[in-house]
mmCIF file of C-alpha atoms in Angstrom:
data_model
loop_
_atom_site.group_PDB
_atom_site.id
_atom_site.type_symbol
_atom_site.label_atom_id
_atom_site.label_comp_id
_atom_site.label_asym_id
_atom_site.label_seq_id
_atom_site.Cartn_x
_atom_site.Cartn_y
_atom_site.Cartn_z
ATOM 1 C CA GLN A 1 271.825 21.857 22.522
ATOM 2 C CA VAL A 2 271.116 22.583 26.222
ATOM 3 C CA LYS A 3 271.475 26.297 26.944
ATOM 4 C CA GLU A 4 270.185 26.417 30.525
ATOM 5 C CA LEU A 5 270.891 23.942 33.315
ATOM 6 C CA VAL A 6 269.592 24.161 36.898
ATOM 7 C CA LEU A 7 271.082 21.840 39.517
ATOM 8 C CA ASP A 8 269.865 23.675 42.620
ATOM 9 C CA ASN A 9 269.731 21.588 45.835
ATOM 10 C CA CYS A 10 271.276 18.556 44.102
ATOM 11 C CA ARG A 11 274.002 17.622 46.571
ATOM 12 C CA SER A 12 277.486 17.402 45.133
ATOM 13 C CA ASP A 13 279.751 14.396 45.668
ATOM 14 C CA ASP A 14 282.357 15.332 48.281
ATOM 15 C CA GLY A 15 282.009 18.972 47.283
ATOM 16 C CA LYS A 16 282.683 18.270 43.623
ATOM 17 C CA ILE A 17 280.505 18.564 40.514
ATOM 18 C CA VAL A 18 279.559 15.153 39.112
ATOM 19 C CA GLY A 19 278.168 14.610 35.613
ATOM 20 C CA LEU A 20 278.796 18.121 34.362
ATOM 21 C CA SER A 21 281.181 17.888 31.413
ATOM 22 C CA SER A 22 282.306 19.777 28.340
ATOM 23 C CA ASP A 23 279.463 18.075 26.459
ATOM 24 C CA PHE A 24 277.368 21.020 27.675
ATOM 25 C CA GLU A 25 279.394 23.353 25.509
ATOM 26 C CA ASN A 26 276.328 25.411 24.517
ATOM 27 C CA LEU A 27 275.382 26.304 28.080
ATOM 28 C CA GLU A 28 274.639 29.991 28.606
ATOM 29 C CA PHE A 29 273.063 29.755 32.067
ATOM 30 C CA LEU A 30 274.163 27.403 34.876
ATOM 31 C CA SER A 31 272.681 27.385 38.382
ATOM 32 C CA MET A 32 274.192 25.319 41.212
ATOM 33 C CA ILE A 33 272.638 26.864 44.324
ATOM 34 C CA ASN A 34 272.990 25.052 47.661
ATOM 35 C CA ILE A 35 274.724 21.896 46.460
ATOM 36 C CA ASN A 36 277.415 21.931 49.173
ATOM 37 C CA LEU A 37 280.078 22.902 46.623
ATOM 38 C CA LEU A 38 283.581 23.490 48.048
ATOM 39 C CA SER A 39 285.269 24.818 44.889
ATOM 40 C CA VAL A 40 284.833 25.298 41.157
ATOM 41 C CA SER A 41 287.942 23.326 40.257
ATOM 42 C CA ASN A 42 285.965 20.616 38.452
ATOM 43 C CA LEU A 43 284.014 23.067 36.304
ATOM 44 C CA PRO A 44 284.337 22.057 32.602
ATOM 45 C CA LYS A 45 285.227 24.368 29.757
ATOM 46 C CA LEU A 46 282.083 26.415 28.974
ATOM 47 C CA ASN A 47 283.022 29.133 26.525
ATOM 48 C CA LYS A 48 279.411 30.301 25.947
ATOM 49 C CA LEU A 49 278.427 30.543 29.614
ATOM 50 C CA ARG A 50 277.126 34.011 30.492
ATOM 51 C CA LYS A 51 275.478 33.616 33.896
ATOM 52 C CA LEU A 52 276.701 31.439 36.781
ATOM 53 C CA GLU A 53 274.725 31.032 40.031
ATOM 54 C CA LEU A 54 276.816 29.591 42.913
ATOM 55 C CA SER A 55 275.070 31.046 45.984
ATOM 56 C CA ASP A 56 274.719 29.233 49.338
ATOM 57 C CA ASN A 57 277.725 26.966 48.920
ATOM 58 C CA ARG A 58 281.079 26.676 50.755
ATOM 59 C CA ILE A 59 283.447 28.229 48.191
ATOM 60 C CA SER A 60 286.331 30.119 49.803
ATOM 61 C CA GLY A 61 288.735 30.640 46.878
ATOM 62 C CA GLY A 62 290.115 29.139 43.681
ATOM 63 C CA LEU A 63 288.234 31.624 41.465
ATOM 64 C CA GLU A 64 291.042 31.655 38.889
ATOM 65 C CA VAL A 65 289.373 28.560 37.379
ATOM 66 C CA LEU A 66 286.485 30.762 36.227
ATOM 67 C CA ALA A 67 288.766 32.902 34.081
ATOM 68 C CA GLU A 68 290.152 29.790 32.427
ATOM 69 C CA ARG A 69 286.919 27.872 31.811
ATOM 70 C CA THR A 70 284.196 30.526 31.613
ATOM 71 C CA PRO A 71 285.976 33.405 29.856
ATOM 72 C CA ASN A 72 282.781 35.112 28.649
ATOM 73 C CA LEU A 73 280.994 35.258 31.995
ATOM 74 C CA THR A 74 278.875 38.416 32.534
ATOM 75 C CA HIS A 75 276.955 37.577 35.763
ATOM 76 C CA LEU A 76 278.408 35.811 38.810
ATOM 77 C CA ASN A 77 276.546 35.151 42.043
ATOM 78 C CA LEU A 78 278.679 34.051 44.989
ATOM 79 C CA SER A 79 276.271 35.072 47.752
ATOM 80 C CA GLY A 80 276.332 33.031 50.945
ATOM 81 C CA ASN A 81 279.816 31.543 50.419
ATOM 82 C CA LYS A 82 282.997 31.614 52.555
ATOM 83 C CA ILE A 83 284.721 34.540 50.859
ATOM 84 C CA LYS A 84 286.427 36.705 53.492
ATOM 85 C CA ASP A 85 289.072 38.851 51.764
ATOM 86 C CA ILE A 86 289.045 41.298 48.865
ATOM 87 C CA ASN A 87 292.172 39.613 47.475
ATOM 88 C CA THR A 88 290.159 36.411 46.956
ATOM 89 C CA LEU A 89 288.294 38.247 44.201
ATOM 90 C CA GLU A 90 291.418 39.338 42.326
ATOM 91 C CA PRO A 91 291.296 36.450 39.743
ATOM 92 C CA LEU A 92 287.995 37.890 38.522
ATOM 93 C CA LYS A 93 289.968 40.702 36.909
ATOM 94 C CA LYS A 94 290.608 38.266 34.060
ATOM 95 C CA LEU A 95 286.884 38.184 33.208
ATOM 96 C CA PRO A 96 286.643 41.258 30.936
ATOM 97 C CA ASN A 97 282.894 40.877 30.325
ATOM 98 C CA LEU A 98 281.905 40.514 33.980
ATOM 99 C CA HIS A 99 279.640 43.431 34.842
ATOM 100 C CA SER A 100 277.474 42.026 37.682
ATOM 101 C CA LEU A 101 278.774 40.400 40.895
ATOM 102 C CA ASP A 102 276.776 39.392 43.991
ATOM 103 C CA LEU A 103 278.429 38.717 47.357
ATOM 104 C CA PHE A 104 275.497 39.002 49.771
ATOM 105 C CA ASN A 105 276.024 37.235 53.127
ATOM 106 C CA CYS A 106 279.737 36.773 52.518
ATOM 107 C CA GLU A 107 282.100 37.948 55.263
ATOM 108 C CA VAL A 108 283.916 40.185 52.801
ATOM 109 C CA THR A 109 280.903 42.524 52.734
ATOM 110 C CA MET A 110 281.595 43.459 56.376
ATOM 111 C CA LEU A 111 284.941 45.046 55.519
ATOM 112 C CA ILE A 112 285.364 48.822 55.683
ATOM 113 C CA ASN A 113 285.093 50.463 52.255
ATOM 114 C CA TYR A 114 283.994 47.112 50.854
ATOM 115 C CA ARG A 115 282.129 48.527 47.850
ATOM 116 C CA GLU A 116 284.787 51.079 46.909
ATOM 117 C CA SER A 117 287.492 48.425 47.155
ATOM 118 C CA VAL A 118 285.678 45.952 44.916
ATOM 119 C CA PHE A 119 284.866 48.556 42.238
ATOM 120 C CA THR A 120 288.523 49.631 42.298
ATOM 121 C CA LEU A 121 289.758 46.034 42.036
ATOM 122 C CA LEU A 122 287.296 45.110 39.272
ATOM 123 C CA PRO A 123 286.824 48.196 37.064
ATOM 124 C CA GLN A 124 284.832 46.211 34.499
ATOM 125 C CA LEU A 125 282.003 45.800 37.059
ATOM 126 C CA THR A 126 278.821 47.823 36.611
ATOM 127 C CA TYR A 127 276.762 46.355 39.468
ATOM 128 C CA LEU A 128 277.850 44.999 42.861
ATOM 129 C CA ASP A 129 275.102 43.379 44.949
ATOM 130 C CA GLY A 130 272.465 44.894 42.660
ATOM 131 C CA PHE A 131 273.716 48.518 42.739
ATOM 132 C CA ASP A 132 276.230 50.495 40.711
ATOM 133 C CA ALA A 133 279.026 52.689 42.076
ATOM 134 C CA ASP A 134 276.575 55.592 42.453
ATOM 135 C CA ASP A 135 274.106 53.421 44.418
ATOM 136 C CA GLN A 136 271.717 53.236 41.495
ATOM 137 C CA GLU A 137 269.764 49.978 41.488
ATOM 138 C CA ALA A 138 270.164 47.606 38.563
ATOM 139 C CA PRO A 139 267.152 47.585 36.221
ATOM 140 C CA ASP A 140 264.772 44.647 36.348
ATOM 141 C CA SER A 141 264.824 41.997 33.662
ATOM 142 C CA ASP A 142 262.783 42.428 30.504
ATOM 143 C CA PRO A 143 259.125 41.778 31.474
ATOM 144 C CA GLU A 144 258.360 40.267 28.071
ATOM 145 C CA ALA A 145 261.183 37.740 28.498
ATOM 146 C CA ASP A 146 259.698 36.695 31.848
ATOM 147 C CA GLY A 147 256.270 36.266 30.329
ATOM 148 C CA ASP A 148 254.715 39.064 32.429
ATOM 149 C CA GLY A 149 253.636 40.990 29.367
ATOM 150 C CA LEU A 150 251.813 37.970 27.972
ATOM 151 C CA GLU A 151 250.136 37.322 31.289
ATOM 152 C CA ASP A 152 248.888 40.907 31.505
ATOM 153 C CA GLU A 153 247.632 40.733 27.933
ATOM 154 C CA TYR A 154 245.810 37.485 28.710
ATOM 155 C CA GLU A 155 244.174 38.980 31.784
ATOM 156 C CA ASN A 156 243.115 42.050 29.832
ATOM 157 C CA GLY A 157 241.733 39.792 27.148
ATOM 158 C CA GLU A 158 239.704 37.956 29.785
ATOM 159 C CA GLU A 159 238.407 41.209 31.205
ATOM 160 C CA ASP A 160 237.379 42.336 27.736
ATOM 161 C CA ASP A 161 235.575 39.046 27.182
ATOM 162 C CA ASP A 162 233.795 39.416 30.512
ATOM 163 C CA ASP A 163 232.711 42.946 29.589
ATOM 164 C CA GLU A 164 231.356 41.725 26.262
ATOM 165 C CA GLU A 165 229.432 38.926 27.980
ATOM 166 C CA ASP A 166 227.989 41.402 30.487
ATOM 167 C CA ASP A 167 226.877 43.674 27.638
ATOM 168 C CA LEU A 168 225.224 40.753 25.871
ATOM 169 C CA ASP A 169 223.449 39.708 29.075
ATOM 170 C CA GLU A 170 222.164 43.252 29.572
ATOM 171 C CA GLU A 171 220.872 43.365 25.982
ATOM 172 C CA VAL A 172 219.048 40.042 26.428
ATOM 173 C CA ILE A 173 217.476 41.251 29.695
ATOM 174 C CA ASP A 174 216.366 44.506 28.020
ATOM 175 C CA ASP A 175 214.813 42.578 25.115
ATOM 176 C CA GLU A 176 212.956 40.284 27.520
ATOM 177 C CA GLU A 177 211.652 43.281 29.476
ATOM 178 C CA ASP A 178 210.456 44.926 26.240
ATOM 179 C CA GLU A 179 208.637 41.716 25.235
ATOM 180 C CA ASP A 180 206.976 41.513 28.654
ATOM 181 C CA ASP A 181 205.870 45.135 28.365
ATOM 182 C CA ASP A 182 204.403 44.457 24.890
ATOM 183 C CA LEU A 183 202.513 41.411 26.147
ATOM 184 C CA GLU A 184 201.117 43.324 29.108
ATOM 185 C CA GLY A 185 200.028 46.132 26.789
ATOM 186 C CA GLU A 186 198.226 43.679 24.487
ATOM 187 C CA GLU A 187 196.485 42.014 27.435
ATOM 188 C CA GLU A 188 195.314 45.397 28.701
ATOM 189 C CA GLU A 189 194.007 46.334 25.252
ATOM 190 C CA ASP A 190 192.176 42.983 24.952
ATOM 191 C CA GLY A 191 190.620 43.552 28.343
ATOM 192 C CA VAL A 192 189.422 47.016 27.334
ATOM 193 C CA ASP A 193 187.955 45.717 24.057
ATOM 194 C CA ASP A 194 186.098 42.930 25.856
ATOM 195 C CA GLU A 195 184.670 45.378 28.370
ATOM 196 C CA GLU A 196 183.542 47.722 25.558
ATOM 197 C CA GLU A 197 181.845 44.850 23.695
ATOM 198 C CA ASP A 198 180.042 43.739 26.851
ATOM 199 C CA GLU A 199 178.881 47.290 27.498
ATOM 200 C CA GLU A 200 177.602 47.601 23.908
ATOM 201 C CA GLU A 201 175.624 44.340 24.174
ATOM 202 C CA ASP A 202 174.176 45.393 27.503
ATOM 203 C CA GLY A 203 173.201 48.740 25.969
ATOM 204 C CA GLU A 204 171.329 47.058 23.081
ATOM 205 C CA ASP A 205 169.410 44.831 25.481
ATOM 206 C CA ASP A 206 168.433 47.832 27.590
ATOM 207 C CA GLU A 207 167.188 49.694 24.510
ATOM 208 C CA GLU A 208 164.990 46.765 23.491
ATOM 209 C CA ASP A 209 163.563 46.528 26.980
ATOM 210 C CA GLU A 210 162.801 50.237 26.987
ATOM 211 C CA ALA A 211 161.083 49.948 23.577
ATOM 212 C CA ASP A 212 158.898 47.128 24.907
ATOM 213 C CA ASP A 213 157.900 49.199 27.908
ATOM 214 C CA ASP A 214 156.599 51.988 25.617
ATOM 215 C CA LEU A 215 154.225 49.636 23.740
ATOM 216 C CA PRO A 216 150.579 49.078 24.890
ATOM 217 C CA ARG A 217 150.126 45.978 26.920
ATOM 218 C CA GLY A 218 148.485 43.996 24.149
ATOM 219 C CA GLU A 219 151.008 44.971 21.561
ATOM 220 C CA LYS A 220 153.798 44.073 23.940
ATOM 221 C CA ARG A 221 152.324 40.609 24.469
ATOM 222 C CA LYS A 222 151.815 40.163 20.766
ATOM 223 C CA ARG A 223 155.414 41.112 20.085
ATOM 224 C CA ASN A 224 156.677 38.696 22.665
ATOM 225 C CA LEU A 225 154.652 35.867 21.125
ATOM 226 C CA GLU A 226 155.961 36.670 17.701
ATOM 227 C CA ASP A 227 159.493 36.552 19.055
ATOM 228 C CA GLU A 228 158.815 33.142 20.547
ATOM 229 C CA GLY A 229 157.201 31.874 17.284
ATOM 230 C CA GLU A 230 153.631 31.473 18.721
ATOM 231 C CA GLU A 231 150.392 32.881 17.246
ATOM 232 C CA ASP A 232 148.044 35.122 19.149
ATOM 233 C CA PRO A 233 144.966 33.117 20.418
ATOM 234 C CA GLU A 234 142.625 35.993 19.512
ATOM 235 C CA GLU A 235 143.740 35.789 15.871
ATOM 236 C CA GLU A 236 143.082 32.006 15.885
ATOM 237 C CA GLU A 237 139.509 32.613 17.105
ATOM 238 C CA ASP A 238 138.908 35.116 14.301
ATOM 239 C CA ASP A 239 140.094 32.584 11.767
ATOM 240 C CA GLU A 240 137.684 29.965 13.087
ATOM 241 C CA ASP A 241 134.730 32.323 12.895
ATOM 242 C CA ASP A 242 135.486 33.034 9.326
#
């Protein structure tokens, strides 16, 4: 059930593919970058293969094997190989679905009219080295398939969560400030009430003192004795005479 297989940097045995067999009949993507591959002669029959990565190897020819064993190939990357002549690419004409071919860092790219010659030889091609015949760049892969869309959505979700937390924090701080203001207001009111009560008590005491000052001296003394619960000595003498 394997659909994708990556063997990059796994050195081949004497320039041949070891372990790759027709058991991988469901393969759609196969990558064998930099495995010191000399040819594709040992490639098994892979009817469902769509994309084949063979860059940075030592392949110089024998591409007719691809038409026989990967008939439905759409993408082929041969960058960094030993391909020198346009005629080496002629077997690729038998791959009717091939619409993207990469030959970066191959000697063939140094030939005069290289691009025009390849597009003429392989009319089914849409893109050569990432550009079409009109030098229009190939579109990027689907961002959702690469997971970029999900990543952006996740980041946005995090930002939204952070904004919500900031709003909550601001609300809590505002509530605490309002409570502090209320407490300060109550303390100020209590202080004012206490001061008013003290002033009222002081005022009553002053009025009593003023009233005592207006009385004759004897009456004042008599009043003071009554307040203290003692009887006037003069009254006691009168009682004894009686």
